[in-house]
């Protein structure tokens, strides 16, 4: 009997960035590096470098990061295709 | 543990299909960062299973299995005992939704807690059966409109109050239990870390607002979780062997009316119904804090 096993793959269910309607953009001048956006991002789309880096391939544009940023360094703009 | 000290390594990847703004992936991701790679995750039927582990796709980088809805408690007990038998060290975690904890899985959960199995049980509470289409559960609060308690001429939403599952688990006198909310990250991480290091049955109850089921703007999910804590709809506390060892008291208590604002499921509430909900919160407040709100 063969057991059904699946293996982890990043984005196996597709690039969820295509869902996005609003696009977050970071203002580095304002960022205080509290990493709240990093911890709250549901899509693991923000990674830690010198500043937060947003991965637009997977960001669904939910806007939690912009809403939770204490200094309003993240702005949501309409996605242009 | 501070936010900055949290490891970078992720065991839950991007590309899962949770609704935009759903805090459940953030909850499990941050938990997994602390639990580490020697973890085995079990989930029964819930949203988490559907968006992260429908065959042949998988978002988990740790061994992951799923079984029927009602047996989270028994499955994780079995896995933990099997690992003990073969002499391997692993952290066994079961992550169930509120339906799988409050209603369908309570018997297996209660049994596992009573036997004091060496596992962690996580309940992420989004206050209805969201995965199958927003049906009421034992966790749905008073007045909330769901597809099985639709607000209309016959009934004004759910007629019964939310069951206090965390208190039921505290009554089991397990080594560690805690209620968490993603809106308070430091408290969240500390409790998860503490749970990891305790031996025996551990129960973590996480509040998880659902943008789709509660009908609010996706960007507000963490804000609503915070308001739930501030209003007393959700209380953050931890207990060891049935004794409350720590309880978070919001600096300023906000009225329930402010919490339900912006949530479509509460849109139809009349002032009398809001008062009834406030009375429930005040009763809970008095019971847990031992003082008048």
Short mmCIF file of N, CA and C in Angstrom, two decimals, chain B residues 204-276:
data_model
loop_
_atom_site.label_atom_id
_atom_site.label_comp_id
_atom_site.label_asym_id
_atom_site.label_seq_id
_atom_site.Cartn_x
_atom_site.Cartn_y
_atom_site.Cartn_z
N UNK B 204 -3.52 25.86 25.35
CA UNK B 204 -3.41 27.27 24.97
C UNK B 204 -4.66 27.65 24.18
N UNK B 205 -5.29 28.73 24.58
CA UNK B 205 -6.52 29.16 23.93
C UNK B 205 -6.29 30.53 23.30
N UNK B 206 -6.26 30.58 21.97
CA UNK B 206 -5.93 31.82 21.27
C UNK B 206 -7.17 32.43 20.64
N UNK B 207 -7.31 33.72 20.81
CA UNK B 207 -8.43 34.45 20.20
C UNK B 207 -8.05 34.82 18.77
N UNK B 208 -8.92 34.51 17.81
CA UNK B 208 -8.58 34.72 16.41
C UNK B 208 -9.76 35.31 15.63
N UNK B 209 -9.85 36.64 15.52
CA UNK B 209 -10.96 37.26 14.80
C UNK B 209 -10.98 36.83 13.33
N UNK B 210 -12.16 36.60 12.80
CA UNK B 210 -12.31 36.08 11.43
C UNK B 210 -12.95 37.16 10.54
N UNK B 211 -12.18 37.78 9.63
CA UNK B 211 -12.71 38.86 8.80
C UNK B 211 -13.92 38.42 7.96
N UNK B 212 -13.90 37.19 7.46
CA UNK B 212 -14.98 36.71 6.60
C UNK B 212 -16.24 36.45 7.40
N UNK B 213 -16.10 35.72 8.51
CA UNK B 213 -17.27 35.31 9.28
C UNK B 213 -17.85 36.42 10.13
N UNK B 214 -16.99 37.31 10.63
CA UNK B 214 -17.49 38.37 11.50
C UNK B 214 -17.84 39.62 10.69
N UNK B 215 -17.49 39.60 9.42
CA UNK B 215 -17.75 40.69 8.48
C UNK B 215 -17.15 42.02 8.93
N UNK B 216 -15.82 42.07 8.91
CA UNK B 216 -15.14 43.35 9.14
C UNK B 216 -13.99 43.48 8.15
N UNK B 217 -13.41 44.66 8.08
CA UNK B 217 -12.32 44.91 7.15
C UNK B 217 -11.09 44.09 7.54
N UNK B 218 -10.46 43.36 6.56
CA UNK B 218 -9.32 42.48 6.89
C UNK B 218 -8.20 43.18 7.66
N UNK B 219 -7.96 44.45 7.40
CA UNK B 219 -6.84 45.13 8.05
C UNK B 219 -7.08 45.36 9.55
N UNK B 220 -8.34 45.14 9.99
CA UNK B 220 -8.68 45.43 11.38
C UNK B 220 -8.58 44.22 12.30
N UNK B 221 -8.11 43.06 11.80
CA UNK B 221 -8.20 41.84 12.60
C UNK B 221 -7.43 41.92 13.92
N UNK B 222 -6.23 42.50 13.90
CA UNK B 222 -5.45 42.59 15.13
C UNK B 222 -6.06 43.65 16.06
N UNK B 223 -6.55 44.72 15.45
CA UNK B 223 -7.17 45.79 16.23
C UNK B 223 -8.40 45.27 16.97
N UNK B 224 -9.19 44.42 16.31
CA UNK B 224 -10.39 43.87 16.94
C UNK B 224 -10.01 42.92 18.08
N UNK B 225 -8.94 42.15 17.87
CA UNK B 225 -8.46 41.27 18.96
C UNK B 225 -8.05 42.11 20.16
N UNK B 226 -7.43 43.25 19.91
CA UNK B 226 -7.00 44.13 21.00
C UNK B 226 -8.21 44.70 21.73
N UNK B 227 -9.21 45.12 20.95
CA UNK B 227 -10.43 45.67 21.56
C UNK B 227 -11.16 44.63 22.40
N UNK B 228 -11.10 43.36 21.94
CA UNK B 228 -11.74 42.28 22.71
C UNK B 228 -11.11 42.17 24.09
N UNK B 229 -9.78 42.31 24.15
CA UNK B 229 -9.08 42.23 25.44
C UNK B 229 -9.41 43.45 26.28
N UNK B 230 -9.41 44.62 25.65
CA UNK B 230 -9.67 45.86 26.40
C UNK B 230 -11.09 45.92 26.94
N UNK B 231 -12.04 45.33 26.22
CA UNK B 231 -13.43 45.40 26.66
C UNK B 231 -13.78 44.31 27.67
N UNK B 232 -12.94 43.28 27.77
CA UNK B 232 -13.25 42.18 28.68
C UNK B 232 -13.98 41.04 27.99
N UNK B 233 -14.25 41.15 26.69
CA UNK B 233 -14.86 40.05 25.94
C UNK B 233 -13.89 38.87 25.93
N UNK B 234 -12.61 39.18 25.97
CA UNK B 234 -11.57 38.14 26.02
C UNK B 234 -10.63 38.50 27.16
N UNK B 235 -10.34 37.55 28.05
CA UNK B 235 -9.48 37.83 29.20
C UNK B 235 -8.19 37.04 29.06
N UNK B 236 -7.06 37.72 29.22
CA UNK B 236 -5.76 37.06 29.13
C UNK B 236 -5.32 36.62 30.52
N UNK B 237 -5.20 35.32 30.74
CA UNK B 237 -4.68 34.84 32.02
C UNK B 237 -4.03 33.48 31.85
N UNK B 238 -3.30 33.07 32.85
CA UNK B 238 -2.67 31.75 32.81
C UNK B 238 -2.87 31.08 34.17
N UNK B 239 -2.89 29.76 34.16
CA UNK B 239 -3.12 29.03 35.40
C UNK B 239 -2.28 27.77 35.43
N UNK B 240 -1.79 27.44 36.63
CA UNK B 240 -1.04 26.20 36.83
C UNK B 240 -1.77 25.35 37.84
N UNK B 241 -2.06 24.13 37.51
CA UNK B 241 -2.80 23.20 38.37
C UNK B 241 -4.07 23.84 38.92
N UNK B 242 -4.76 24.59 38.07
CA UNK B 242 -6.05 25.16 38.48
C UNK B 242 -5.98 26.48 39.21
N UNK B 243 -4.77 26.93 39.57
CA UNK B 243 -4.64 28.21 40.27
C UNK B 243 -4.22 29.28 39.27
N UNK B 244 -4.94 30.40 39.23
CA UNK B 244 -4.56 31.49 38.34
C UNK B 244 -3.26 32.11 38.85
N UNK B 245 -2.22 32.11 37.96
CA UNK B 245 -0.92 32.63 38.38
C UNK B 245 -0.62 34.00 37.77
N UNK B 246 -1.35 34.36 36.75
CA UNK B 246 -1.12 35.66 36.14
C UNK B 246 -2.35 36.07 35.37
N UNK B 247 -2.74 37.33 35.51
CA UNK B 247 -3.91 37.80 34.78
C UNK B 247 -3.64 39.22 34.31
N UNK B 248 -3.94 39.46 33.04
CA UNK B 248 -3.68 40.78 32.46
C UNK B 248 -4.93 41.64 32.63
N UNK B 249 -4.73 42.82 33.22
CA UNK B 249 -5.86 43.72 33.39
C UNK B 249 -5.67 44.92 32.49
N UNK B 250 -6.61 45.16 31.56
CA UNK B 250 -6.46 46.32 30.67
C UNK B 250 -6.42 47.62 31.47
N UNK B 251 -5.56 48.54 31.02
CA UNK B 251 -5.41 49.81 31.74
C UNK B 251 -6.72 50.55 31.81
N UNK B 252 -7.42 50.54 30.66
CA UNK B 252 -8.71 51.24 30.62
C UNK B 252 -9.72 50.29 29.99
N UNK B 253 -10.80 50.00 30.72
CA UNK B 253 -11.82 49.09 30.20
C UNK B 253 -12.75 49.86 29.26
N UNK B 254 -12.89 49.36 28.04
CA UNK B 254 -13.78 50.03 27.10
C UNK B 254 -15.13 49.31 27.08
N UNK B 255 -16.23 50.03 26.79
CA UNK B 255 -17.53 49.36 26.75
C UNK B 255 -17.62 48.38 25.57
N UNK B 256 -18.46 47.36 25.73
CA UNK B 256 -18.64 46.35 24.69
C UNK B 256 -19.07 46.97 23.37
N UNK B 257 -19.83 48.06 23.48
CA UNK B 257 -20.34 48.75 22.29
C UNK B 257 -19.19 49.12 21.34
N UNK B 258 -18.06 49.51 21.93
CA UNK B 258 -16.92 49.91 21.11
C UNK B 258 -16.29 48.70 20.41
N UNK B 259 -16.32 47.55 21.09
CA UNK B 259 -15.76 46.32 20.50
C UNK B 259 -16.60 45.84 19.33
N UNK B 260 -17.93 45.89 19.47
CA UNK B 260 -18.78 45.32 18.41
C UNK B 260 -18.92 46.25 17.20
N UNK B 261 -18.49 47.50 17.36
CA UNK B 261 -18.55 48.45 16.25
C UNK B 261 -17.69 47.95 15.09
N UNK B 262 -18.21 48.01 13.89
CA UNK B 262 -17.43 47.60 12.73
C UNK B 262 -17.52 46.12 12.42
N UNK B 263 -18.22 45.35 13.26
CA UNK B 263 -18.39 43.92 12.99
C UNK B 263 -19.80 43.67 12.46
N UNK B 264 -19.88 43.17 11.23
CA UNK B 264 -21.17 42.96 10.58
C UNK B 264 -22.08 41.99 11.31
N UNK B 265 -21.48 41.03 12.03
CA UNK B 265 -22.30 40.02 12.71
C UNK B 265 -23.10 40.62 13.87
N UNK B 266 -22.69 41.80 14.37
CA UNK B 266 -23.39 42.45 15.48
C UNK B 266 -24.20 43.66 15.02
N UNK B 267 -24.31 43.87 13.72
CA UNK B 267 -24.89 45.10 13.20
C UNK B 267 -26.32 45.34 13.67
N UNK B 268 -27.09 44.24 13.85
CA UNK B 268 -28.52 44.35 14.14
C UNK B 268 -28.81 44.54 15.62
N UNK B 269 -27.80 44.53 16.50
CA UNK B 269 -28.04 44.54 17.95
C UNK B 269 -28.78 45.80 18.39
N UNK B 270 -29.82 45.59 19.22
CA UNK B 270 -30.57 46.72 19.78
C UNK B 270 -29.86 47.14 21.07
N UNK B 271 -30.11 48.35 21.60
CA UNK B 271 -29.47 48.77 22.85
C UNK B 271 -29.69 47.79 23.99
N UNK B 272 -30.87 47.13 24.05
CA UNK B 272 -31.13 46.16 25.12
C UNK B 272 -30.20 44.95 24.99
N UNK B 273 -29.97 44.52 23.73
CA UNK B 273 -29.10 43.37 23.50
C UNK B 273 -27.65 43.70 23.85
N UNK B 274 -27.23 44.91 23.53
CA UNK B 274 -25.86 45.33 23.88
C UNK B 274 -25.71 45.33 25.40
N UNK B 275 -26.78 45.78 26.08
CA UNK B 275 -26.76 45.78 27.55
C UNK B 275 -26.61 44.36 28.10
N UNK B 276 -27.33 43.42 27.48
CA UNK B 276 -27.26 42.02 27.90
C UNK B 276 -25.83 41.48 27.73
#
